[in-house]
C-alpha positions as protocol buffer text, in pm:
chain_id: "A"
residue {
  index: 1
  type: MET
  ca { x: 1290 y: 27 z: -1490 }
}
residue {
  index: 2
  type: ALA
  ca { x: 1414 y: 334 z: -1309 }
}
residue {
  index: 3
  type: GLY
  ca { x: 1284 y: 374 z: -958 }
}
residue {
  index: 4
  type: ARG
  ca { x: 1169 y: 14 z: -920 }
}
residue {
  index: 5
  type: ARG
  ca { x: 1202 y: -118 z: -566 }
}
residue {
  index: 6
  type: GLU
  ca { x: 1220 y: -494 z: -504 }
}
residue {
  index: 7
  type: ASN
  ca { x: 1069 y: -655 z: -194 }
}
residue {
  index: 8
  type: ALA
  ca { x: 890 y: -338 z: -92 }
}
residue {
  index: 9
  type: PRO
  ca { x: 681 y: -366 z: 224 }
}
residue {
  index: 10
  type: ALA
  ca { x: 304 y: -373 z: 185 }
}
residue {
  index: 11
  type: GLU
  ca { x: 262 y: -29 z: 340 }
}
residue {
  index: 12
  type: TYR
  ca { x: 494 y: 116 z: 73 }
}
residue {
  index: 13
  type: CYS
  ca { x: 273 y: -27 z: -200 }
}
residue {
  index: 14
  type: GLN
  ca { x: -44 y: 112 z: -46 }
}
residue {
  index: 15
  type: ARG
  ca { x: 108 y: 456 z: -6 }
}
residue {
  index: 16
  type: PHE
  ca { x: 251 y: 445 z: -359 }
}
residue {
  index: 17
  type: GLY
  ca { x: -96 y: 371 z: -496 }
}
residue {
  index: 18
  type: THR
  ca { x: -261 y: 643 z: -290 }
}
residue {
  index: 19
  type: ILE
  ca { x: -9 y: 903 z: -406 }
}
residue {
  index: 20
  type: ALA
  ca { x: -48 y: 791 z: -769 }
}
residue {
  index: 21
  type: VAL
  ca { x: -426 y: 835 z: -742 }
}
residue {
  index: 22
  type: ASP
  ca { x: -392 y: 1169 z: -561 }
}
residue {
  index: 23
  type: LEU
  ca { x: -165 y: 1299 z: -838 }
}
residue {
  index: 24
  type: GLY
  ca { x: -415 y: 1186 z: -1101 }
}
residue {
  index: 25
  type: PHE
  ca { x: -181 y: 937 z: -1267 }
}
residue {
  index: 26
  type: VAL
  ca { x: -417 y: 641 z: -1215 }
}
residue {
  index: 27
  type: THR
  ca { x: -779 y: 603 z: -1108 }
}
residue {
  index: 28
  type: SER
  ca { x: -896 y: 435 z: -791 }
}
residue {
  index: 29
  type: ASP
  ca { x: -1037 y: 155 z: -1009 }
}
residue {
  index: 30
  type: GLN
  ca { x: -695 y: 103 z: -1170 }
}
residue {
  index: 31
  type: LEU
  ca { x: -537 y: 93 z: -824 }
}
residue {
  index: 32
  type: LYS
  ca { x: -787 y: -170 z: -709 }
}
residue {
  index: 33
  type: GLU
  ca { x: -719 y: -375 z: -1022 }
}
residue {
  index: 34
  type: ALA
  ca { x: -342 y: -356 z: -968 }
}
residue {
  index: 35
  type: LEU
  ca { x: -378 y: -457 z: -602 }
}
residue {
  index: 36
  type: ALA
  ca { x: -591 y: -755 z: -708 }
}
residue {
  index: 37
  type: GLU
  ca { x: -322 y: -848 z: -961 }
}
residue {
  index: 38
  type: GLN
  ca { x: -58 y: -836 z: -685 }
}
residue {
  index: 39
  type: ILE
  ca { x: -271 y: -1069 z: -472 }
}
residue {
  index: 40
  type: ASP
  ca { x: -325 y: -1307 z: -765 }
}
residue {
  index: 41
  type: ASP
  ca { x: 51 y: -1313 z: -832 }
}
residue {
  index: 42
  type: ASN
  ca { x: 122 y: -1388 z: -466 }
}
residue {
  index: 43
  type: LEU
  ca { x: -139 y: -1665 z: -446 }
}
residue {
  index: 44
  type: ALA
  ca { x: -3 y: -1823 z: -764 }
}
residue {
  index: 45
  type: ASN
  ca { x: 353 y: -1807 z: -625 }
}
residue {
  index: 46
  type: ARG
  ca { x: 461 y: -1574 z: -905 }
}
residue {
  index: 47
  type: PRO
  ca { x: 728 y: -1313 z: -829 }
}
residue {
  index: 48
  type: HIS
  ca { x: 599 y: -1011 z: -636 }
}
residue {
  index: 49
  type: ARG
  ca { x: 568 y: -696 z: -846 }
}
residue {
  index: 50
  type: THR
  ca { x: 541 y: -344 z: -710 }
}
residue {
  index: 51
  type: LEU
  ca { x: 242 y: -132 z: -801 }
}
residue {
  index: 52
  type: GLY
  ca { x: 472 y: 91 z: -1004 }
}
residue {
  index: 53
  type: ALA
  ca { x: 580 y: -210 z: -1210 }
}
residue {
  index: 54
  type: ILE
  ca { x: 219 y: -315 z: -1267 }
}
residue {
  index: 55
  type: PHE
  ca { x: 114 y: 40 z: -1361 }
}
residue {
  index: 56
  type: PHE
  ca { x: 408 y: 60 z: -1602 }
}
residue {
  index: 57
  type: ASP
  ca { x: 342 y: -286 z: -1752 }
}
residue {
  index: 58
  type: ARG
  ca { x: -18 y: -185 z: -1821 }
}
residue {
  index: 59
  type: ASP
  ca { x: 88 y: 151 z: -1972 }
}
residue {
  index: 60
  type: TRP
  ca { x: -101 y: 337 z: -1700 }
}
residue {
  index: 61
  type: MET
  ca { x: 206 y: 531 z: -1580 }
}
residue {
  index: 62
  type: THR
  ca { x: 529 y: 647 z: -1738 }
}
residue {
  index: 63
  type: PRO
  ca { x: 870 y: 606 z: -1577 }
}
residue {
  index: 64
  type: ASN
  ca { x: 870 y: 983 z: -1511 }
}
residue {
  index: 65
  type: GLN
  ca { x: 536 y: 961 z: -1329 }
}
residue {
  index: 66
  type: ILE
  ca { x: 660 y: 666 z: -1123 }
}
residue {
  index: 67
  type: GLU
  ca { x: 969 y: 865 z: -1030 }
}
residue {
  index: 68
  type: MET
  ca { x: 750 y: 1160 z: -927 }
}
residue {
  index: 69
  type: VAL
  ca { x: 548 y: 934 z: -695 }
}
residue {
  index: 70
  type: LEU
  ca { x: 866 y: 782 z: -548 }
}
residue {
  index: 71
  type: ASN
  ca { x: 1013 y: 1128 z: -489 }
}
residue {
  index: 72
  type: LYS
  ca { x: 698 y: 1234 z: -305 }
}
residue {
  index: 73
  type: LEU
  ca { x: 686 y: 906 z: -113 }
}
residue {
  index: 74
  type: PHE
  ca { x: 1046 y: 921 z: 9 }
}
residue {
  index: 75
  type: ARG
  ca { x: 1059 y: 1294 z: 90 }
}
């Protein structure tokens, strides 16, 4: 997936989610659900996934929307 970042620090993920909510791409409830999914993955020793990957996997964001968030994040 374009724009996917592996091993992103936790603060990146939180900011990514906040920007995605601020831009109206996901709701705060969807962000909370994705964060819970990240925690569940970590506790189950599954590979870490970024919020962008989770949002994409759930069809909550398009690759273009993810790229828009990343562009705003890394400006």
